[in-house]
Amino acid sequence: MHKPAAEEEITSLHDLSAVDLTAGYRAKQFSPSEVLEEVIEHVAAWEPHIRALYLFDPDGARAAAKASTDRWQRGEPTGTLDGIPVTIKDNIATKGQPIPLGAASVKLIPAEKDAPPAARLRESGAIIFSKTTMPDYGMLSSGLSSFHPLTRNPWDLAKNPGGSSSGAGAAGAAGYGPLHLGTDIGGSVRLPACWCGLVALKPSFGRVPVDPPYVGRVAGPMTRTVDDAALMMCVLAKPDRRDGMSLPADSSIHWKTLDKSPRKLRIGLMLDAGTGQPLESEVRSVAVNAAKALESAGAVVTEIDGILTREMLDGLDNFFRARMWDDLSKLSPEERGKALPYIHTWAEAGARLSGVDVIRGFNATMAIRAAAAKLFHDLDYVISPVSPVVNFPAEFAAPINDPDKPFEHIAYTVPWNMSENPAISINGGYDAKGFPIGVQIVGRRFDDLGVLGMAKAFEGLRGPQRPWPSPPKK
């Protein structure tokens, strides 16, 4: 147990932010090896209950932490995140390790090289001590998987952590170190952040290079604080030629400069997504209170209508069903049968769609993009719920748990993947039982720094978080 310079109370090393860890290393208050040992000890207490990790490698991490400790003792850290414990989602390639995509139907073939986000983290000196779980093919907002054990939410083990960055969300809430890397194609970092009390940034499309790239797919930080998310972006937001859609370097962006006043900014409060699952009252209250907090700081808040229509959401559903069936159809019946029945049932409907149905579904992305551009013509930011529901059972594939209605809960999140706008989830409050409820802040395309700045402003207005959950007693 150590006391960080910036805090008065003693805090466990595994609970310290990456910003505080770096300050502690620099001041020689503690070492990367000491921090890692506390993380490993904490993992041992939590992991039998939440099952958030895949390819946990304490021995390899110890060697990396020892090398980092030696560098810090010499005063020669290798990069921004030297010695900081980090987890990486299953589907982000790491050299020499298989990429199961959360699915028992996927062949386990070691990756030839690190994907861009993993490479940037490793180059910065981060200690990648484990990968994290995800549901089949990343196509569920759930901790349910045919390959990984069921991942549970540390706030309530009977509840779902969300997904598809399910292990990252659970690990972040449980205190498996400060930094976790997820991916998001419809809400997959923001939804688990919402249900696990974390901060998660879905960057502008192309801001963080990925491999393989795909429509709407991004990688982003999942952390406990906005400052830590910005610190990760310092490392992740660098161009990589493997991603033909990555953005060029922008020297004008200083990720650590998050001072931003809401004063006179035009903010739209979106309580009705336009379609999808009905909004629960406790979620609505948290979003309204977040908007009021920003209004008290000088923002001009106006309630606005959602941009998503039933036709758009159903179109996306059709498109992604067909895309998933294309992957499954290439497998043998035996291999295909290993996937989650929910995923198989959902995707199989894609085989019955016509080419026109599928292209109409894809064209929903263009309609969403146009609607988002029009919306932001007169607004600086949008604030909304992340999820329409407070939580749902751990064993469910989705809040409704019906493969005929798979996207009803992503109506607040998926538009911003398709429109390519940056969007962040940050904890806004709690329900009557103390379960976290996230709020979402969305900005104009490429205004990632502004979105982080608005989240930082709200973080200060919101006040301190409640204590993080503790491991169940034996």
Tab-separated table of C-alpha atoms in Angstrom:
chain	number	residue	atom	x	y	z
A	1	MET	CA	0.000	0.000	0.000
A	2	HIS	CA	1.402	3.378	-0.985
A	3	LYS	CA	0.302	6.981	-0.978
A	4	PRO	CA	0.424	8.809	-4.328
A	5	ALA	CA	1.755	12.336	-4.216
A	6	ALA	CA	-1.535	13.862	-5.353
A	7	GLU	CA	-3.772	12.123	-2.807
A	8	GLU	CA	-4.097	12.293	0.964
A	9	GLU	CA	-5.538	8.833	1.569
A	10	ILE	CA	-3.638	5.608	1.079
A	11	THR	CA	-4.628	3.922	-2.169
A	12	SER	CA	-3.716	0.470	-3.434
A	13	LEU	CA	-1.267	0.539	-6.319
A	14	HIS	CA	-3.667	-1.391	-8.558
A	15	ASP	CA	-6.251	1.380	-8.052
A	16	LEU	CA	-3.950	4.261	-9.005
A	17	SER	CA	-4.466	6.062	-12.291
A	18	ALA	CA	-1.836	5.792	-15.005
A	19	VAL	CA	-1.101	9.493	-14.486
A	20	ASP	CA	-0.375	8.884	-10.788
A	21	LEU	CA	1.636	5.747	-11.510
A	22	THR	CA	3.917	7.640	-13.878
A	23	ALA	CA	4.377	10.390	-11.278
A	24	GLY	CA	5.181	7.743	-8.662
A	25	TYR	CA	7.742	6.049	-10.914
A	26	ARG	CA	9.392	9.367	-11.631
A	27	ALA	CA	9.558	10.209	-7.916
A	28	LYS	CA	10.788	6.663	-7.146
A	29	GLN	CA	7.912	6.114	-4.682
A	30	PHE	CA	7.346	2.650	-6.126
A	31	SER	CA	8.388	0.627	-9.167
A	32	PRO	CA	6.625	-1.034	-12.109
A	33	SER	CA	7.481	-4.410	-10.571
A	34	GLU	CA	5.767	-3.495	-7.301
A	35	VAL	CA	2.700	-2.238	-9.152
A	36	LEU	CA	2.465	-5.355	-11.282
A	37	GLU	CA	2.663	-7.632	-8.245
A	38	GLU	CA	-0.284	-5.814	-6.656
A	39	VAL	CA	-2.243	-6.147	-9.905
A	40	ILE	CA	-1.472	-9.872	-10.095
A	41	GLU	CA	-2.551	-10.325	-6.471
A	42	HIS	CA	-5.774	-8.418	-7.147
A	43	VAL	CA	-6.456	-10.487	-10.276
A	44	ALA	CA	-6.133	-13.649	-8.174
A	45	ALA	CA	-8.820	-12.358	-5.801
A	46	TRP	CA	-11.261	-11.270	-8.519
A	47	GLU	CA	-10.737	-13.510	-11.526
A	48	PRO	CA	-12.484	-16.673	-10.264
A	49	HIS	CA	-15.636	-14.541	-9.939
A	50	ILE	CA	-15.615	-12.369	-13.089
A	51	ARG	CA	-13.485	-14.337	-15.634
A	52	ALA	CA	-12.356	-11.241	-17.550
A	53	LEU	CA	-8.964	-12.438	-18.820
A	54	TYR	CA	-7.602	-14.459	-21.721
A	55	LEU	CA	-3.932	-15.487	-22.089
A	56	PHE	CA	-3.022	-14.056	-18.679
A	57	ASP	CA	0.804	-14.072	-18.606
A	58	PRO	CA	2.126	-13.061	-15.174
A	59	ASP	CA	5.644	-14.408	-15.790
A	60	GLY	CA	6.071	-12.592	-19.099
A	61	ALA	CA	4.669	-9.458	-17.499
A	62	ARG	CA	7.097	-9.749	-14.595
A	63	ALA	CA	10.030	-9.803	-17.004
A	64	ALA	CA	8.699	-6.735	-18.820
A	65	ALA	CA	8.073	-4.956	-15.516
A	66	LYS	CA	11.609	-5.734	-14.346
A	67	ALA	CA	13.019	-4.185	-17.527
A	68	SER	CA	10.796	-1.137	-17.015
A	69	THR	CA	11.870	-0.861	-13.381
A	70	ASP	CA	15.509	-0.836	-14.486
A	71	ARG	CA	14.783	1.912	-17.038
A	72	TRP	CA	13.038	4.085	-14.452
A	73	GLN	CA	15.913	3.589	-12.001
A	74	ARG	CA	18.263	4.888	-14.703
A	75	GLY	CA	15.887	7.763	-15.412
A	76	GLU	CA	15.406	6.528	-18.981
A	77	PRO	CA	11.755	5.524	-19.510
A	78	THR	CA	11.152	4.339	-23.055
A	79	GLY	CA	7.823	6.064	-23.604
A	80	THR	CA	4.664	7.654	-22.260
A	81	LEU	CA	3.276	4.465	-20.699
A	82	ASP	CA	6.483	2.813	-19.527
A	83	GLY	CA	5.658	0.409	-16.710
A	84	ILE	CA	1.875	0.902	-16.813
A	85	PRO	CA	-0.152	-2.362	-16.688
A	86	VAL	CA	-2.452	-2.706	-19.714
A	87	THR	CA	-4.904	-5.282	-21.029
A	88	ILE	CA	-5.820	-5.738	-24.696
A	89	LYS	CA	-9.021	-7.176	-26.119
A	90	ASP	CA	-8.951	-10.675	-27.640
A	91	ASN	CA	-9.554	-9.397	-31.213
A	92	ILE	CA	-6.562	-7.015	-31.297
A	93	ALA	CA	-3.670	-9.039	-32.642
A	94	THR	CA	-0.595	-9.566	-30.476
A	95	LYS	CA	2.403	-11.307	-32.038
A	96	GLY	CA	2.585	-15.060	-31.479
A	97	GLN	CA	-0.849	-15.328	-29.886
A	98	PRO	CA	-4.090	-16.639	-31.418
A	99	ILE	CA	-7.113	-14.412	-32.061
A	100	PRO	CA	-10.233	-16.464	-31.271
A	101	LEU	CA	-12.631	-13.514	-31.602
A	102	GLY	CA	-14.506	-14.963	-28.650
A	103	ALA	CA	-15.801	-17.824	-30.805
A	104	ALA	CA	-15.154	-21.561	-30.507
A	105	SER	CA	-15.715	-21.770	-34.281
A	106	VAL	CA	-12.521	-19.795	-35.031
A	107	LYS	CA	-9.257	-21.648	-35.669
A	108	LEU	CA	-6.489	-20.712	-33.232
A	109	ILE	CA	-3.681	-19.395	-35.419
A	110	PRO	CA	-0.896	-17.289	-33.839
A	111	ALA	CA	-0.751	-13.720	-35.121
A	112	GLU	CA	2.307	-12.830	-37.174
A	113	LYS	CA	2.649	-9.338	-35.695
A	114	ASP	CA	1.069	-6.849	-33.329
A	115	ALA	CA	-1.912	-4.902	-34.659
A	116	PRO	CA	-1.323	-1.124	-34.686
A	117	PRO	CA	-2.835	-0.355	-31.248
A	118	ALA	CA	-0.916	-3.191	-29.585
A	119	ALA	CA	2.289	-2.122	-31.313
A	120	ARG	CA	1.907	1.482	-30.117
A	121	LEU	CA	1.280	0.365	-26.530
A	122	ARG	CA	4.265	-1.972	-26.546
A	123	GLU	CA	6.529	0.694	-28.062
A	124	SER	CA	5.513	3.072	-25.272
A	125	GLY	CA	6.684	0.607	-22.611
A	126	ALA	CA	3.247	-0.507	-21.431
A	127	ILE	CA	3.176	-3.852	-19.604
A	128	ILE	CA	0.689	-5.996	-21.563
A	129	PHE	CA	-0.016	-8.642	-18.946
A	130	SER	CA	-3.173	-10.176	-20.430
A	131	LYS	CA	-5.759	-10.074	-23.143
A	132	THR	CA	-9.454	-9.781	-22.282
A	133	THR	CA	-12.587	-11.699	-23.173
A	134	MET	CA	-15.241	-10.883	-25.750
A	135	PRO	CA	-18.425	-12.508	-27.144
A	136	ASP	CA	-18.544	-14.375	-30.461
A	137	TYR	CA	-17.140	-12.256	-33.306
A	138	GLY	CA	-17.720	-9.110	-31.250
A	139	MET	CA	-21.356	-9.079	-32.352
A	140	LEU	CA	-22.964	-9.057	-28.900
A	141	SER	CA	-23.162	-6.450	-26.136
A	142	SER	CA	-22.531	-9.210	-23.620
A	143	GLY	CA	-19.998	-11.236	-21.676
A	144	LEU	CA	-21.433	-14.435	-23.179
A	145	SER	CA	-19.065	-16.388	-25.432
A	146	SER	CA	-18.748	-19.859	-26.950
A	147	PHE	CA	-14.954	-19.733	-26.412
A	148	HIS	CA	-14.398	-17.790	-23.189
A	149	PRO	CA	-16.047	-18.511	-19.830
A	150	LEU	CA	-18.964	-16.252	-18.932
A	151	THR	CA	-17.662	-12.824	-17.921
A	152	ARG	CA	-19.544	-11.130	-15.087
A	153	ASN	CA	-19.894	-7.567	-13.828
A	154	PRO	CA	-17.882	-6.721	-10.673
A	155	TRP	CA	-20.599	-4.320	-9.481
A	156	ASP	CA	-23.087	-7.210	-9.359
A	157	LEU	CA	-21.999	-10.721	-10.328
A	158	ALA	CA	-25.533	-11.545	-11.431
A	159	LYS	CA	-25.347	-8.799	-14.067
A	160	ASN	CA	-23.723	-8.508	-17.470
A	161	PRO	CA	-20.607	-6.355	-18.004
A	162	GLY	CA	-21.762	-5.588	-21.536
A	163	GLY	CA	-19.716	-6.007	-24.661
A	164	SER	CA	-18.242	-6.664	-26.918
A	165	SER	CA	-15.283	-5.345	-24.883
A	166	SER	CA	-16.697	-7.331	-21.973
A	167	GLY	CA	-13.474	-8.462	-20.319
A	168	ALA	CA	-11.991	-4.982	-20.604
A	169	GLY	CA	-15.030	-3.470	-18.882
A	170	ALA	CA	-14.992	-6.013	-16.070
A	171	ALA	CA	-11.215	-5.724	-15.631
A	172	GLY	CA	-11.406	-1.944	-15.446
A	173	ALA	CA	-14.141	-1.952	-12.813
A	174	ALA	CA	-12.358	-4.641	-10.793
A	175	GLY	CA	-9.085	-2.701	-10.738
A	176	TYR	CA	-6.852	-4.806	-12.972
A	177	GLY	CA	-4.628	-1.774	-13.443
A	178	PRO	CA	-5.658	1.559	-15.012
A	179	LEU	CA	-5.600	1.033	-18.792
A	180	HIS	CA	-7.649	-1.287	-20.999
A	181	LEU	CA	-7.952	-1.347	-24.778
A	182	GLY	CA	-11.222	-2.283	-26.487
A	183	THR	CA	-12.860	-1.996	-29.892
A	184	ASP	CA	-16.210	-0.510	-30.893
A	185	ILE	CA	-18.359	-1.018	-33.997
A	186	GLY	CA	-21.761	-0.216	-32.482
A	187	GLY	CA	-21.108	0.613	-28.841
A	188	SER	CA	-18.578	-2.023	-27.807
A	189	VAL	CA	-16.366	0.171	-25.605
A	190	ARG	CA	-19.105	2.590	-24.516
A	191	LEU	CA	-21.714	0.030	-23.438
A	192	PRO	CA	-19.433	-1.963	-21.104
A	193	ALA	CA	-18.063	1.343	-19.801
A	194	CYS	CA	-21.651	2.441	-19.097
A	195	TRP	CA	-22.477	-0.758	-17.221
A	196	CYS	CA	-19.107	-0.938	-15.433
A	197	GLY	CA	-18.744	2.710	-14.371
A	198	LEU	CA	-15.790	3.501	-16.644
A	199	VAL	CA	-14.701	6.135	-19.152
A	200	ALA	CA	-14.469	4.886	-22.750
A	201	LEU	CA	-13.720	6.903	-25.862
A	202	LYS	CA	-14.905	5.801	-29.279
A	203	PRO	CA	-12.565	7.972	-31.339
A	204	SER	CA	-13.310	9.488	-34.715
A	205	PHE	CA	-13.042	6.812	-37.387
A	206	GLY	CA	-9.397	6.455	-38.391
A	207	ARG	CA	-8.004	8.333	-35.397
A	208	VAL	CA	-6.619	5.085	-33.926
A	209	PRO	CA	-5.413	2.815	-36.757
A	210	VAL	CA	-6.653	-0.776	-36.674
A	211	ASP	CA	-5.904	-3.910	-38.667
A	212	PRO	CA	-8.087	-5.167	-40.217
A	213	PRO	CA	-10.108	-1.960	-40.699
A	214	TYR	CA	-13.851	-2.063	-41.293
A	215	VAL	CA	-16.831	0.273	-41.582
A	216	GLY	CA	-17.438	1.933	-38.210
A	217	ARG	CA	-14.824	-0.139	-36.374
A	218	VAL	CA	-12.483	1.691	-34.019
A	219	ALA	CA	-10.211	0.907	-31.085
A	220	GLY	CA	-10.344	3.036	-27.975
A	221	PRO	CA	-9.277	3.415	-24.338
A	222	MET	CA	-11.295	2.131	-21.387
A	223	THR	CA	-10.181	3.694	-18.117
A	224	ARG	CA	-11.461	4.979	-14.777
A	225	THR	CA	-10.615	8.630	-15.469
A	226	VAL	CA	-10.737	10.999	-18.422
A	227	ASP	CA	-7.071	11.935	-17.943
A	228	ASP	CA	-6.058	8.292	-18.357
A	229	ALA	CA	-8.108	7.990	-21.559
A	230	ALA	CA	-6.310	11.052	-22.919
A	231	LEU	CA	-2.959	9.588	-21.869
A	232	MET	CA	-3.692	6.415	-23.834
A	233	MET	CA	-4.692	8.492	-26.851
A	234	CYS	CA	-1.257	10.139	-26.789
A	235	VAL	CA	0.079	6.720	-27.709
A	236	LEU	CA	-2.734	5.197	-29.790
A	237	ALA	CA	-3.444	8.119	-32.136
A	238	LYS	CA	-0.504	7.718	-34.461
A	239	PRO	CA	-0.868	6.872	-38.169
A	240	ASP	CA	-0.109	3.344	-39.367
A	241	ARG	CA	0.140	2.431	-43.043
A	242	ARG	CA	-1.558	-0.920	-42.478
A	243	ASP	CA	-4.850	0.935	-42.021
A	244	GLY	CA	-5.715	2.605	-45.311
A	245	MET	CA	-8.372	4.667	-43.518
A	246	SER	CA	-6.196	5.995	-40.693
A	247	LEU	CA	-6.090	9.762	-40.300
A	248	PRO	CA	-2.877	11.718	-40.879
A	249	ALA	CA	-0.930	12.914	-37.883
A	250	ASP	CA	-2.301	16.125	-36.399
A	251	SER	CA	0.363	18.112	-34.570
A	252	SER	CA	-2.268	20.578	-33.354
A	253	ILE	CA	-3.775	17.986	-30.999
A	254	HIS	CA	-2.310	17.984	-27.512
A	255	TRP	CA	-4.095	15.143	-25.764
A	256	LYS	CA	-3.156	16.274	-22.269
A	257	THR	CA	-4.694	19.730	-22.789
A	258	LEU	CA	-8.210	19.027	-21.600
A	259	ASP	CA	-9.137	22.395	-20.093
A	260	LYS	CA	-12.477	23.206	-21.696
A	261	SER	CA	-15.316	25.350	-20.386
A	262	PRO	CA	-18.892	24.431	-21.322
A	263	ARG	CA	-19.760	28.152	-21.213
A	264	LYS	CA	-21.831	29.246	-24.233
A	265	LEU	CA	-21.427	25.875	-25.949
A	266	ARG	CA	-24.569	24.600	-27.679
A	267	ILE	CA	-25.453	21.155	-26.361
A	268	GLY	CA	-28.306	18.968	-27.528
A	269	LEU	CA	-29.903	16.654	-24.966
A	270	MET	CA	-31.044	13.518	-26.801
A	271	LEU	CA	-33.357	11.519	-24.560
A	272	ASP	CA	-35.241	9.796	-27.393
A	273	ALA	CA	-32.928	7.960	-29.784
A	274	GLY	CA	-35.711	7.845	-32.379
A	275	THR	CA	-36.223	4.092	-32.196
A	276	GLY	CA	-35.073	1.078	-30.195
A	277	GLN	CA	-35.646	-0.033	-26.625
A	278	PRO	CA	-37.626	2.306	-24.314
A	279	LEU	CA	-35.580	4.468	-21.962
A	280	GLU	CA	-35.733	3.425	-18.316
A	281	SER	CA	-36.561	6.188	-15.851
A	282	GLU	CA	-33.348	5.938	-13.802
A	283	VAL	CA	-31.240	6.218	-16.960
A	284	ARG	CA	-33.258	9.224	-18.080
A	285	SER	CA	-32.728	10.952	-14.737
A	286	VAL	CA	-28.951	10.493	-14.904
A	287	ALA	CA	-28.804	11.949	-18.432
A	288	VAL	CA	-31.014	14.906	-17.480
A	289	ASN	CA	-28.889	15.619	-14.403
A	290	ALA	CA	-25.722	15.512	-16.513
A	291	ALA	CA	-27.211	18.049	-18.914
A	292	LYS	CA	-28.247	20.263	-15.994
A	293	ALA	CA	-24.707	20.118	-14.612
A	294	LEU	CA	-23.273	21.359	-17.903
A	295	GLU	CA	-26.007	23.986	-18.114
A	296	SER	CA	-25.054	25.214	-14.642
A	297	ALA	CA	-21.539	25.710	-15.995
A	298	GLY	CA	-22.830	27.987	-18.746
A	299	ALA	CA	-23.744	25.641	-21.582
A	300	VAL	CA	-26.865	26.310	-23.630
A	301	VAL	CA	-28.813	23.035	-23.495
A	302	THR	CA	-31.709	22.216	-25.802
A	303	GLU	CA	-33.631	18.971	-25.931
A	304	ILE	CA	-33.402	17.442	-29.413
A	305	ASP	CA	-34.876	14.515	-31.309
A	306	GLY	CA	-32.863	11.413	-32.110
A	307	ILE	CA	-31.598	10.844	-35.636
A	308	LEU	CA	-32.126	7.090	-35.907
A	309	THR	CA	-35.204	5.665	-37.629
A	310	ARG	CA	-36.661	2.186	-37.568
A	311	GLU	CA	-35.637	1.782	-41.191
A	312	MET	CA	-32.031	2.731	-40.413
A	313	LEU	CA	-31.719	0.340	-37.474
A	314	ASP	CA	-33.321	-2.542	-39.359
A	315	GLY	CA	-31.078	-1.788	-42.331
A	316	LEU	CA	-27.968	-2.039	-40.178
A	317	ASP	CA	-29.299	-5.275	-38.725
A	318	ASN	CA	-29.739	-6.737	-42.215
A	319	PHE	CA	-26.302	-5.611	-43.338
A	320	PHE	CA	-24.512	-7.070	-40.334
A	321	ARG	CA	-26.506	-10.308	-40.447
A	322	ALA	CA	-25.373	-10.799	-44.040
A	323	ARG	CA	-21.784	-9.907	-43.154
A	324	MET	CA	-21.784	-12.401	-40.278
A	325	TRP	CA	-23.345	-15.129	-42.401
A	326	ASP	CA	-20.644	-14.582	-45.027
A	327	ASP	CA	-18.074	-15.517	-42.380
A	328	LEU	CA	-20.028	-18.454	-40.945
A	329	SER	CA	-20.984	-19.864	-44.350
A	330	LYS	CA	-17.313	-20.473	-45.131
A	331	LEU	CA	-17.028	-22.885	-42.206
A	332	SER	CA	-17.930	-26.538	-42.166
A	333	PRO	CA	-21.267	-27.387	-40.515
A	334	GLU	CA	-19.330	-28.847	-37.570
A	335	GLU	CA	-17.258	-25.686	-37.116
A	336	ARG	CA	-20.294	-23.450	-37.580
A	337	GLY	CA	-22.124	-25.405	-34.903
A	338	LYS	CA	-19.555	-24.334	-32.316
A	339	ALA	CA	-20.671	-20.699	-32.444
A	340	LEU	CA	-23.221	-19.427	-29.962
A	341	PRO	CA	-26.710	-20.518	-31.024
A	342	TYR	CA	-27.859	-16.897	-30.684
A	343	ILE	CA	-25.216	-15.752	-33.178
A	344	HIS	CA	-25.958	-18.625	-35.558
A	345	THR	CA	-29.703	-17.941	-35.497
A	346	TRP	CA	-29.183	-14.203	-35.966
A	347	ALA	CA	-26.686	-14.548	-38.826
A	348	GLU	CA	-28.518	-17.347	-40.644
A	349	ALA	CA	-31.339	-14.939	-41.452
A	350	GLY	CA	-28.785	-13.066	-43.546
A	351	ALA	CA	-28.769	-15.969	-46.019
A	352	ARG	CA	-32.396	-15.203	-46.869
A	353	LEU	CA	-31.800	-11.538	-47.677
A	354	SER	CA	-31.556	-10.352	-51.259
A	355	GLY	CA	-28.651	-8.337	-52.568
A	356	VAL	CA	-30.945	-5.314	-52.675
A	357	ASP	CA	-31.885	-5.863	-49.011
A	358	VAL	CA	-28.228	-5.906	-48.028
A	359	ILE	CA	-27.235	-2.836	-50.027
A	360	ARG	CA	-30.212	-0.963	-48.601
A	361	GLY	CA	-28.928	-1.949	-45.184
A	362	PHE	CA	-25.456	-0.654	-45.965
A	363	ASN	CA	-26.930	2.560	-47.321
A	364	ALA	CA	-28.361	3.184	-43.849
A	365	THR	CA	-24.821	4.170	-42.900
A	366	MET	CA	-24.941	6.977	-45.462
A	367	ALA	CA	-28.346	8.123	-44.225
A	368	ILE	CA	-27.078	8.192	-40.640
A	369	ARG	CA	-24.007	10.146	-41.681
A	370	ALA	CA	-26.158	12.750	-43.423
A	371	ALA	CA	-28.473	13.044	-40.415
A	372	ALA	CA	-25.526	13.480	-38.040
A	373	ALA	CA	-23.962	16.173	-40.209
A	374	LYS	CA	-27.250	18.074	-40.249
A	375	LEU	CA	-27.622	17.707	-36.477
A	376	PHE	CA	-24.182	19.136	-35.748
A	377	HIS	CA	-24.713	22.101	-38.037
A	378	ASP	CA	-26.243	23.967	-35.084
A	379	LEU	CA	-24.740	22.072	-32.141
A	380	ASP	CA	-21.303	21.740	-30.608
A	381	TYR	CA	-22.015	18.570	-28.623
A	382	VAL	CA	-24.769	16.064	-27.902
A	383	ILE	CA	-25.358	14.455	-24.520
A	384	SER	CA	-27.458	11.308	-24.217
A	385	PRO	CA	-27.801	8.001	-22.426
A	386	VAL	CA	-25.391	5.259	-23.509
A	387	SER	CA	-27.785	2.383	-22.882
A	388	PRO	CA	-31.569	2.581	-22.504
A	389	VAL	CA	-31.442	0.075	-19.620
A	390	VAL	CA	-29.627	0.080	-16.273
A	391	ASN	CA	-28.445	-3.532	-16.553
A	392	PHE	CA	-29.410	-7.066	-17.596
A	393	PRO	CA	-28.649	-10.672	-16.519
A	394	ALA	CA	-25.133	-12.038	-16.938
A	395	GLU	CA	-26.366	-15.046	-18.906
A	396	PHE	CA	-28.181	-13.000	-21.583
A	397	ALA	CA	-26.724	-12.370	-25.035
A	398	ALA	CA	-28.319	-8.901	-25.052
A	399	PRO	CA	-30.778	-6.928	-22.905
A	400	ILE	CA	-33.792	-8.257	-24.831
A	401	ASN	CA	-32.024	-11.597	-25.502
A	402	ASP	CA	-33.914	-12.164	-28.762
A	403	PRO	CA	-31.937	-12.707	-32.011
A	404	ASP	CA	-34.915	-11.280	-33.923
A	405	LYS	CA	-34.439	-7.981	-32.036
A	406	PRO	CA	-30.676	-7.733	-31.615
A	407	PHE	CA	-29.986	-4.002	-31.986
A	408	GLU	CA	-32.736	-2.414	-29.864
A	409	HIS	CA	-30.266	-1.433	-27.122
A	410	ILE	CA	-27.652	0.255	-29.358
A	411	ALA	CA	-29.828	3.056	-30.748
A	412	TYR	CA	-27.902	5.672	-28.728
A	413	THR	CA	-24.439	4.356	-29.660
A	414	VAL	CA	-24.408	2.876	-33.182
A	415	PRO	CA	-25.220	6.114	-35.076
A	416	TRP	CA	-21.855	7.605	-34.140
A	417	ASN	CA	-19.929	4.617	-35.500
A	418	MET	CA	-21.661	5.002	-38.837
A	419	SER	CA	-21.295	8.799	-38.889
A	420	GLU	CA	-17.680	8.556	-37.642
A	421	ASN	CA	-18.171	11.105	-34.829
A	422	PRO	CA	-16.176	10.810	-31.589
A	423	ALA	CA	-18.283	9.733	-28.604
A	424	ILE	CA	-17.376	9.074	-24.999
A	425	SER	CA	-19.109	7.212	-22.183
A	426	ILE	CA	-18.546	8.450	-18.656
A	427	ASN	CA	-20.261	7.411	-15.461
A	428	GLY	CA	-23.047	9.849	-14.665
A	429	GLY	CA	-24.598	8.355	-11.552
A	430	TYR	CA	-26.119	5.247	-10.031
A	431	ASP	CA	-29.456	3.525	-9.717
A	432	ALA	CA	-31.213	2.981	-6.387
A	433	LYS	CA	-29.123	-0.138	-5.752
A	434	GLY	CA	-25.790	1.544	-6.503
A	435	PHE	CA	-25.296	0.195	-10.040
A	436	PRO	CA	-23.454	2.629	-12.368
A	437	ILE	CA	-25.225	4.426	-15.223
A	438	GLY	CA	-23.225	6.053	-18.001
A	439	VAL	CA	-23.883	9.158	-20.063
A	440	GLN	CA	-22.586	9.777	-23.567
A	441	ILE	CA	-21.032	12.941	-24.962
A	442	VAL	CA	-20.759	13.168	-28.758
A	443	GLY	CA	-18.841	15.749	-30.779
A	444	ARG	CA	-18.332	16.757	-34.377
A	445	ARG	CA	-16.143	14.570	-36.545
A	446	PHE	CA	-12.473	14.802	-35.570
A	447	ASP	CA	-13.196	16.762	-32.355
A	448	ASP	CA	-11.861	13.956	-30.180
A	449	LEU	CA	-9.969	16.393	-27.983
A	450	GLY	CA	-13.106	18.487	-27.451
A	451	VAL	CA	-15.112	15.410	-26.459
A	452	LEU	CA	-12.439	14.479	-23.928
A	453	GLY	CA	-12.445	18.081	-22.684
A	454	MET	CA	-16.217	18.071	-22.217
A	455	ALA	CA	-15.998	14.744	-20.381
A	456	LYS	CA	-13.281	16.193	-18.154
A	457	ALA	CA	-15.489	19.207	-17.389
A	458	PHE	CA	-18.412	16.938	-16.547
A	459	GLU	CA	-16.161	14.715	-14.437
A	460	GLY	CA	-15.400	17.736	-12.264
A	461	LEU	CA	-19.040	18.822	-12.083
A	462	ARG	CA	-20.224	15.300	-11.265
A	463	GLY	CA	-18.009	14.914	-8.242
A	464	PRO	CA	-16.162	11.829	-6.979
A	465	GLN	CA	-17.178	8.315	-7.898
A	466	ARG	CA	-18.516	5.929	-5.293
A	467	PRO	CA	-15.981	3.333	-4.107
A	468	TRP	CA	-15.159	0.688	-6.693
A	469	PRO	CA	-16.370	-2.843	-5.986
A	470	SER	CA	-14.267	-5.183	-3.857
A	471	PRO	CA	-13.674	-8.899	-4.467
A	472	PRO	CA	-16.214	-11.217	-2.824
A	473	LYS	CA	-15.024	-12.564	0.480
A	474	LYS	CA	-14.117	-16.226	0.474
